[in-house]
Coordinates of C-alpha atoms and ligand atoms in Angstrom, one line a residue:
X2 CA 35.9 201.0 -68.9
X3 CA 36.5 197.9 -71.0
X4 CA 34.7 195.7 -68.5
X5 CA 31.8 198.1 -68.5
X6 CA 31.6 197.9 -72.3
X7 CA 31.7 194.1 -72.2
X8 CA 28.9 194.1 -69.6
X9 CA 26.6 196.4 -71.6
X10 CA 27.3 194.3 -74.7
X11 CA 26.3 191.2 -72.8
X12 CA 23.1 192.9 -71.6
X13 CA 22.2 193.8 -75.2
X14 CA 23.1 190.4 -76.5
X15 CA 21.3 188.3 -73.9
X16 CA 17.7 189.2 -74.9
X17 CA 18.6 188.8 -78.6
X18 CA 20.0 185.3 -77.9
X19 CA 16.9 184.4 -75.9
X20 CA 14.7 185.1 -78.8
X21 CA 16.8 183.4 -81.4
X22 CA 15.1 180.3 -83.0
X23 CA 16.9 177.2 -81.9
X24 CA 18.0 175.1 -84.9
X25 CA 15.6 172.2 -85.5
X26 CA 17.4 169.3 -83.8
X27 CA 16.9 166.0 -85.6
X28 CA 15.5 163.4 -83.1
X29 CA 18.1 161.1 -81.4
X30 CA 19.0 158.0 -83.3
X31 CA 20.2 154.6 -82.0
X32 CA 22.1 152.5 -84.6
X33 CA 22.5 148.8 -84.0
X34 CA 25.7 147.8 -85.9
X35 CA 26.3 144.1 -86.6
X36 CA 30.0 144.8 -87.3
X37 CA 31.7 148.1 -86.6
X38 CA 35.0 148.9 -88.2
X39 CA 37.2 151.1 -85.9
X40 CA 40.0 152.5 -88.0
X41 CA 41.7 154.1 -85.0
X42 CA 42.5 150.7 -83.5
X43 CA 42.4 148.7 -86.7
X44 CA 39.8 146.4 -85.1
X45 CA 36.3 145.2 -85.9
X46 CA 33.8 145.2 -83.0
X47 CA 30.6 143.0 -83.1
X48 CA 27.1 143.9 -82.1
X49 CA 27.5 147.5 -81.1
X50 CA 25.1 150.3 -80.4
X51 CA 25.8 153.9 -81.5
X52 CA 23.8 156.8 -80.0
X53 CA 23.5 160.0 -82.0
X54 CA 22.1 163.3 -80.7
X55 CA 22.3 166.8 -82.0
X56 CA 24.4 165.7 -85.0
X57 CA 27.1 164.2 -82.9
X58 CA 27.9 160.7 -81.6
X59 CA 27.1 160.6 -77.8
X60 CA 27.9 157.0 -77.0
X61 CA 29.2 153.7 -78.5
X62 CA 29.3 150.3 -76.8
X63 CA 28.2 146.6 -77.0
X64 CA 24.5 146.3 -77.3
X65 CA 22.9 145.9 -73.9
X66 CA 25.4 148.3 -72.3
X67 CA 24.1 151.4 -74.1
X68 CA 20.5 152.5 -73.6
X69 CA 18.8 154.5 -76.3
X70 CA 17.1 157.7 -75.0
X71 CA 13.2 157.8 -75.0
X72 CA 11.9 158.7 -78.5
X73 CA 15.0 157.6 -80.3
X74 CA 14.7 156.4 -83.9
X75 CA 16.1 152.9 -84.1
X76 CA 18.2 152.0 -87.2
X77 CA 18.8 148.3 -87.7
X78 CA 22.2 147.8 -89.3
X79 CA 22.7 144.4 -87.5
X80 CA 23.2 142.6 -90.8
X81 CA 25.7 145.3 -92.1
X82 CA 29.2 146.6 -91.6
X83 CA 29.3 150.1 -90.2
X84 CA 32.2 152.5 -90.5
X85 CA 33.0 156.2 -90.2
X86 CA 32.0 158.3 -93.1
X87 CA 34.7 158.2 -95.8
X88 CA 37.0 161.1 -96.7
X89 CA 38.4 161.9 -100.1
X90 CA 41.2 164.5 -99.9
X91 CA 41.4 165.3 -103.6
X92 CA 38.2 166.0 -105.5
X93 CA 36.9 168.5 -108.1
X94 CA 33.2 168.5 -107.5
X95 CA 32.6 171.4 -109.9
X96 CA 33.8 169.6 -112.9
X97 CA 33.0 166.5 -114.9
X98 CA 35.2 164.1 -117.0
X99 CA 33.2 164.9 -120.2
X100 CA 34.6 168.5 -119.9
X101 CA 38.1 167.4 -120.9
X102 CA 40.4 169.0 -123.5
X103 CA 38.7 171.6 -125.8
X104 CA 35.3 170.7 -124.2
X105 CA 36.4 172.5 -121.1
X106 CA 36.3 175.8 -122.9
X107 CA 32.5 175.8 -123.2
X108 CA 31.9 175.6 -119.4
X109 CA 30.8 178.9 -117.7
X110 CA 31.4 179.7 -114.1
X111 CA 27.6 179.5 -113.3
X112 CA 27.5 176.1 -115.0
X113 CA 30.4 175.0 -112.9
X114 CA 28.5 176.0 -109.7
X115 CA 25.5 174.0 -110.7
X116 CA 27.7 171.0 -111.6
X117 CA 29.1 171.2 -108.1
X118 CA 25.6 170.9 -106.5
X119 CA 24.8 167.8 -108.5
X120 CA 28.1 166.1 -107.7
X121 CA 28.0 167.0 -104.0
X122 CA 24.9 164.9 -103.7
X123 CA 26.4 162.0 -105.7
X124 CA 29.5 162.1 -103.5
X125 CA 27.6 162.1 -100.3
X126 CA 25.4 159.2 -101.4
X127 CA 28.5 157.2 -102.2
X128 CA 29.5 157.4 -98.5
X129 CA 31.9 160.3 -98.7
X130 CA 30.9 162.6 -95.9
X131 CA 33.9 164.8 -96.2
X132 CA 36.0 166.0 -99.2
X133 CA 38.9 168.3 -99.7
X134 CA 38.2 170.0 -103.0
X135 CA 41.5 171.2 -104.5
X136 CA 40.8 173.3 -107.6
X137 CA 37.7 175.1 -108.8
X138 CA 36.9 178.2 -110.9
X139 CA 35.5 181.5 -109.6
X140 CA 35.3 180.4 -106.0
X141 CA 32.3 178.1 -106.9
X142 CA 33.7 175.7 -104.3
X143 CA 33.5 178.3 -101.5
X144 CA 29.9 178.9 -102.4
X145 CA 29.1 175.2 -102.5
X146 CA 30.8 174.5 -99.2
X147 CA 28.8 177.3 -97.6
X148 CA 25.5 176.2 -99.1
X149 CA 26.1 172.6 -97.8
X150 CA 27.0 173.9 -94.3
X151 CA 23.9 176.1 -94.3
X152 CA 21.7 173.1 -95.2
X153 CA 20.6 174.5 -98.5
X154 CA 21.9 171.6 -100.6
X155 CA 23.0 168.1 -99.6
X156 CA 26.7 167.3 -99.8
X157 CA 29.8 166.3 -97.9
X158 CA 31.7 168.6 -95.5
X159 CA 34.2 170.4 -97.6
X160 CA 37.6 172.0 -97.4
X161 CA 38.2 174.0 -100.5
X162 CA 41.1 175.7 -102.3
X163 CA 39.5 178.0 -104.8
X164 CA 41.6 178.5 -108.0
X165 CA 44.9 176.6 -107.8
X166 CA 48.1 178.6 -108.0
X167 CA 50.6 178.0 -110.8
X168 CA 53.0 179.5 -113.4
X169 CA 52.1 181.1 -116.7
X170 CA 51.7 178.3 -119.2
X171 CA 51.7 175.7 -116.4
X172 CA 49.2 173.1 -115.3
X173 CA 46.8 175.6 -113.7
X174 CA 46.9 177.9 -116.8
X175 CA 44.5 177.8 -119.8
X176 CA 46.9 176.8 -122.6
X177 CA 44.4 175.8 -125.2
X178 CA 43.6 179.3 -126.4
X179 CA 45.7 181.4 -128.8
X180 CA 47.1 184.7 -127.5
X181 CA 44.4 186.9 -128.9
X182 CA 41.7 184.8 -127.2
X183 CA 43.5 184.3 -123.9
X184 CA 41.9 184.5 -120.5
X185 CA 43.4 187.9 -119.4
X186 CA 44.8 187.7 -115.9
X187 CA 43.6 191.1 -115.0
X188 CA 43.5 190.5 -111.3
X189 CA 40.4 188.4 -111.6
X190 CA 40.1 185.1 -109.7
X191 CA 42.9 183.2 -111.2
X192 CA 45.9 181.6 -109.5
X193 CA 48.5 182.4 -112.2
X194 CA 51.6 184.3 -111.1
X195 CA 55.3 184.4 -111.8
X196 CA 57.3 185.5 -108.8
X197 CA 57.4 184.9 -105.0
X198 CA 55.6 188.1 -104.3
X199 CA 53.1 187.4 -107.1
X200 CA 52.3 184.1 -105.4
X201 CA 52.1 185.7 -101.9
X202 CA 49.4 188.0 -103.4
X203 CA 47.5 185.0 -104.8
X204 CA 47.6 183.2 -101.5
X205 CA 46.2 186.4 -99.9
X206 CA 43.5 186.7 -102.6
X207 CA 42.3 183.1 -102.1
X208 CA 42.4 183.5 -98.3
X209 CA 40.3 186.7 -98.6
X210 CA 37.6 184.9 -100.6
X211 CA 37.3 182.1 -98.1
X212 CA 39.5 179.1 -99.0
X213 CA 40.5 176.6 -96.4
X214 CA 43.6 175.3 -98.1
X215 CA 46.1 176.5 -100.7
X216 CA 46.7 174.3 -103.8
X217 CA 49.6 174.9 -106.2
X218 CA 51.1 173.2 -109.2
X219 CA 54.7 172.4 -108.7
X220 CA 55.0 170.3 -111.9
X221 CA 53.2 169.8 -115.2
X222 CA 50.2 167.6 -115.5
X223 CA 48.6 164.9 -117.6
X224 CA 45.4 166.8 -118.6
X225 CA 47.0 170.2 -119.2
X226 CA 47.8 171.2 -122.8
X227 CA 51.4 171.8 -123.9
X228 CA 53.4 171.0 -120.8
X229 CA 55.6 168.2 -119.7
X230 CA 54.1 166.0 -117.0
X231 CA 57.3 165.6 -115.0
X232 CA 58.7 169.1 -115.6
X233 CA 59.1 171.5 -112.6
X234 CA 57.1 174.7 -113.1
X235 CA 57.9 176.8 -110.1
X236 CA 61.2 177.8 -108.6
X237 CA 62.2 176.8 -105.1
X238 CA 61.8 180.4 -104.1
X239 CA 58.3 180.6 -105.5
X240 CA 57.3 177.4 -103.6
X241 CA 58.9 178.7 -100.4
X242 CA 56.9 181.9 -100.7
X243 CA 53.6 180.1 -101.2
X244 CA 54.1 177.8 -98.3
X245 CA 55.3 180.4 -95.8
X246 CA 52.5 182.8 -96.8
X247 CA 49.8 180.1 -96.6
X248 CA 50.9 178.9 -93.2
X249 CA 51.1 182.5 -91.9
X250 CA 47.4 182.8 -92.9
X251 CA 46.6 179.5 -91.2
X252 CA 46.1 177.5 -94.4
X253 CA 47.6 174.1 -95.1
X254 CA 49.2 173.5 -98.6
X255 CA 48.5 170.8 -101.1
X256 CA 50.8 170.6 -104.1
X257 CA 50.2 169.0 -107.4
X258 CA 53.4 167.3 -108.4
X259 CA 54.1 164.3 -110.7
X260 CA 57.7 165.2 -111.3
X261 CA 60.6 163.8 -109.3
X262 CA 62.4 167.1 -108.7
X263 CA 59.2 169.2 -108.3
X264 CA 58.1 166.8 -105.5
X265 CA 61.3 167.3 -103.6
X266 CA 61.3 171.0 -104.0
X267 CA 57.7 171.1 -102.7
X268 CA 58.6 169.0 -99.7
X269 CA 61.6 171.2 -99.0
X270 CA 59.3 174.2 -99.1
X271 CA 57.2 172.6 -96.4
X272 CA 54.0 171.5 -98.1
X273 CA 51.5 169.4 -96.1
X274 CA 50.7 167.0 -98.9
X275 CA 51.9 166.0 -102.3
X276 CA 49.1 165.1 -104.8
X277 CA 49.8 162.5 -107.5
X278 CA 53.5 162.0 -106.5
X279 CA 53.7 159.8 -109.6
X280 CA 57.5 159.9 -110.3
X281 CA 58.6 160.1 -106.7
X282 CA 62.1 158.6 -106.1
X283 CA 63.7 157.0 -103.1
X284 CA 65.0 160.3 -101.8
X285 CA 61.6 161.9 -102.2
X286 CA 60.0 159.1 -100.2
X287 CA 62.6 159.5 -97.5
X288 CA 62.0 163.3 -97.4
X289 CA 58.2 162.8 -97.2
X290 CA 58.6 160.3 -94.4
X291 CA 61.1 162.5 -92.5
X292 CA 58.8 165.5 -92.7
X293 CA 55.5 163.7 -92.2
X294 CA 54.2 164.9 -95.5
X295 CA 51.2 163.0 -96.9
X296 CA 51.3 161.4 -100.3
X297 CA 47.9 161.5 -101.9
X298 CA 48.2 159.2 -104.9
X299 CA 45.2 158.9 -107.3
X300 CA 46.1 155.5 -108.6
X301 CA 42.7 154.5 -110.0
X302 CA 42.6 157.3 -112.6
X303 CA 44.9 155.6 -115.1
X304 CA 42.2 153.0 -115.9
X305 CA 39.5 155.5 -116.5
X306 CA 41.6 158.0 -118.5
X307 CA 42.9 155.3 -120.8
X308 CA 39.5 153.7 -121.3
X309 CA 37.2 156.7 -121.6
X310 CA 39.5 159.7 -122.0
X311 CA 39.4 159.9 -125.8
X312 CA 35.6 160.0 -125.9
X313 CA 35.6 162.7 -123.2
X314 CA 37.8 165.0 -125.3
X315 CA 41.2 164.2 -123.6
X316 CA 43.9 165.2 -126.1
X317 CA 46.2 162.5 -127.6
X318 CA 49.1 164.3 -126.1
X319 CA 47.5 163.9 -122.6
X320 CA 46.8 160.2 -123.2
X321 CA 50.5 159.8 -124.1
X322 CA 51.4 161.6 -120.8
X323 CA 49.1 159.2 -118.9
X324 CA 50.8 156.2 -120.4
X325 CA 54.1 157.7 -119.3
X326 CA 53.1 158.0 -115.6
X327 CA 50.2 155.6 -115.0
X328 CA 52.0 152.4 -114.2
X329 CA 55.0 154.1 -112.6
X330 CA 52.6 155.9 -110.2
X331 CA 51.2 152.5 -109.0
X332 CA 54.7 151.1 -108.6
X333 CA 55.8 154.1 -106.6
X334 CA 52.6 154.0 -104.5
X335 CA 53.6 150.4 -103.5
X336 CA 57.2 151.5 -102.8
X337 CA 56.3 154.5 -100.7
X338 CA 53.7 152.6 -98.7
X339 CA 56.2 149.8 -98.0
X340 CA 58.7 152.4 -97.0
X341 CA 56.3 153.8 -94.4
X342 CA 55.2 157.1 -96.0
X343 CA 52.0 158.6 -94.8
X344 CA 49.1 158.3 -97.3
X345 CA 45.6 159.8 -97.5
X346 CA 42.8 158.6 -99.8
X347 CA 42.8 160.9 -102.9
X348 CA 41.0 160.2 -106.1
X349 CA 40.9 163.3 -108.3
X350 CA 37.2 162.6 -108.8
X351 CA 36.1 164.9 -111.6
X352 CA 38.8 163.3 -113.8
X353 CA 36.4 160.3 -113.5
X354 CA 32.7 160.3 -112.6
X355 CA 31.7 161.6 -109.2
X356 CA 30.3 159.0 -106.9
X357 CA 32.8 156.4 -108.1
X358 CA 35.3 157.5 -105.4
X359 CA 35.3 154.1 -103.7
X360 CA 36.5 152.3 -106.8
X361 CA 40.1 153.3 -105.8
X362 CA 40.0 151.1 -102.7
X363 CA 40.5 148.0 -104.9
X364 CA 43.5 149.5 -106.7
X365 CA 45.1 150.4 -103.4
X366 CA 44.6 146.8 -102.1
X367 CA 45.9 145.4 -105.4
X368 CA 49.0 147.5 -105.0
X369 CA 50.0 146.7 -101.4
X370 CA 47.6 148.0 -98.8
X371 CA 45.4 145.7 -96.7
X372 CA 41.7 146.6 -96.8
X373 CA 42.0 148.0 -93.2
X374 CA 44.9 150.2 -94.3
X375 CA 43.0 151.5 -97.3
X376 CA 40.0 152.3 -95.0
X377 CA 42.4 154.1 -92.6
X378 CA 43.7 156.2 -95.4
X379 CA 40.1 157.4 -96.0
X380 CA 39.2 157.9 -92.4
X381 CA 41.8 158.5 -89.6
X382 CA 44.7 159.5 -92.0
X383 CA 42.6 161.8 -94.2
X384 CA 41.2 163.4 -91.0
X385 CA 44.7 164.0 -89.8
X386 CA 45.7 165.7 -93.1
X387 CA 42.7 167.9 -92.9
X388 CA 43.4 168.9 -89.3
X389 CA 40.1 167.5 -88.3
X390 CA 41.2 164.4 -86.2
X391 CA 39.0 165.7 -83.4
X392 CA 35.7 165.6 -85.4
X393 CA 35.7 163.1 -88.3
X394 CA 37.2 159.7 -89.2
X395 CA 36.1 157.9 -86.1
X396 CA 32.9 156.6 -84.5
X397 CA 33.4 157.8 -81.0
X398 CA 31.7 160.2 -78.5
X399 CA 32.0 163.8 -79.5
X400 CA 32.6 163.1 -83.2
X401 CA 30.2 164.2 -85.9
X402 CA 27.7 161.5 -86.6
X403 CA 29.1 160.8 -90.0
X404 CA 28.3 157.1 -90.3
X405 CA 28.0 154.7 -93.3
X406 CA 27.3 151.1 -93.8
X407 CA 27.6 148.4 -96.4
X408 CA 26.3 144.9 -96.8
X409 CA 29.0 142.3 -96.5
X410 CA 32.5 142.7 -95.1
X411 CA 34.8 145.3 -96.8
X412 CA 37.8 143.7 -94.9
X413 CA 37.2 140.5 -97.0
X414 CA 36.1 142.3 -100.2
X415 CA 36.9 146.0 -100.4
X416 CA 34.7 146.5 -103.5
X417 CA 31.7 146.3 -101.1
X418 CA 32.5 149.9 -100.4
X419 CA 31.3 150.8 -103.9
X420 CA 27.7 150.0 -102.8
X421 CA 26.7 152.1 -99.9
X422 CA 23.6 150.8 -98.1
X423 CA 23.4 153.6 -95.5
X424 CA 24.7 157.1 -95.3
X425 CA 24.3 159.5 -92.3
X426 CA 26.0 162.9 -92.1
X427 CA 25.8 165.1 -89.0
X428 CA 23.0 162.9 -87.6
X429 CA 20.9 163.2 -90.8
X430 CA 20.2 160.1 -92.9
X431 CA 20.7 160.7 -96.6
X432 CA 20.4 157.0 -97.7
X433 CA 19.0 154.1 -95.8
X434 CA 18.0 151.5 -98.4
X435 CA 14.8 150.9 -96.4
X436 CA 16.6 150.3 -93.1
Ligands
LIG523 N1 44.7 166.0 -112.7 C1 45.8 165.1 -112.9 C2 46.7 165.7 -114.0 O1 46.1 166.2 -115.0 C3 45.3 163.8 -113.3 C4 46.4 162.7 -113.3 C5 45.7 161.4 -113.5 N2 46.6 160.3 -113.8 C6 47.1 159.5 -112.9 N3 47.9 158.5 -113.3 N4 46.9 159.7 -111.6 O2 47.8 165.6 -114.0

């Protein structure tokens, strides 16, 4: 019976499929790369040709050994350095730095959605062809991801979290408003809860509305009103519940944690990444290493918050919290990297202007990474954290044709990554600088 049903379904489906419009395939492209950085091997290859067809890379090899198909568009990057599209595992495309402190209260959900469209384009043009967006209101990030995937608006590939989960009064809550003007948590799209089962329900809510990843706040934050940046905000039980529920629904978990104890509780709960990790201690570093947990440390932010925060509306209390963690975070970044912890490139863009993502490479090199290691954090390592090692982070056959290029050599001067000369995503060229 079942087989018969399948057969008749196939018979109905076949003519439908035959009539379906094939998606317009961009013409094949052959890229001539003067230098090609291969983060997977840590090597630079000279004089390579990359073939792209149907949005994917089909061949890579020394020029002369790879023959472009007839009708291929030739892209001459022979004077440039080519590398895989970059990945930022911590962005907030739907918000801007000017919306800090009390300014944040004026932003509506529809405005947030439009902001996301503008920033998606800026981010892509900066060479970031994939981002993990960890925190947005009203599922604006889900809509943005889908619009980008459908080709409606230009932007990076996205994994999104929807509203982050957190405690009442914690880093994810709105603490600026008095009680009578509060955002009522009436079951609307917020992530605020106060018990293990409350959080399991929030994980299910976010999964239902289409998120790829669960974000929760294990400790206080810099930019949140009225909390202590290092203070733990969820119990071990609550974190355990979030992680087991999220993993049951096939979602990885990113936790915001500056505080020493909160970081360790989150790692114990089984999170996949710790964001910020500012006050991590030696034991925390050992635990992260032992469990293979990624540390996603946004070490550029300190400069921007301290220089431009006040004008953007950041409260004096938040600036004081930034002074408390900024330098320590960099020192701990260096310590954790030396100790061999896994790290992925994470900027918290939105805290500073979108499109500036690549500025952090220099800070990472100043604090102990080689340029190649910093590039690996934004390609192979980030791809691993996202569970996408089979499709992004490398220039190799079968991978998405997410390919960027800069003039000069980022291995000698990593700031060259701040000036993208060429950006291709999925075989489509979004920036070519006349090439
Ligand atoms: N969103 C983060 C928070 O409010 C930003 C922290 C930025 N500071 C830093 N040193 N990384 O906590």
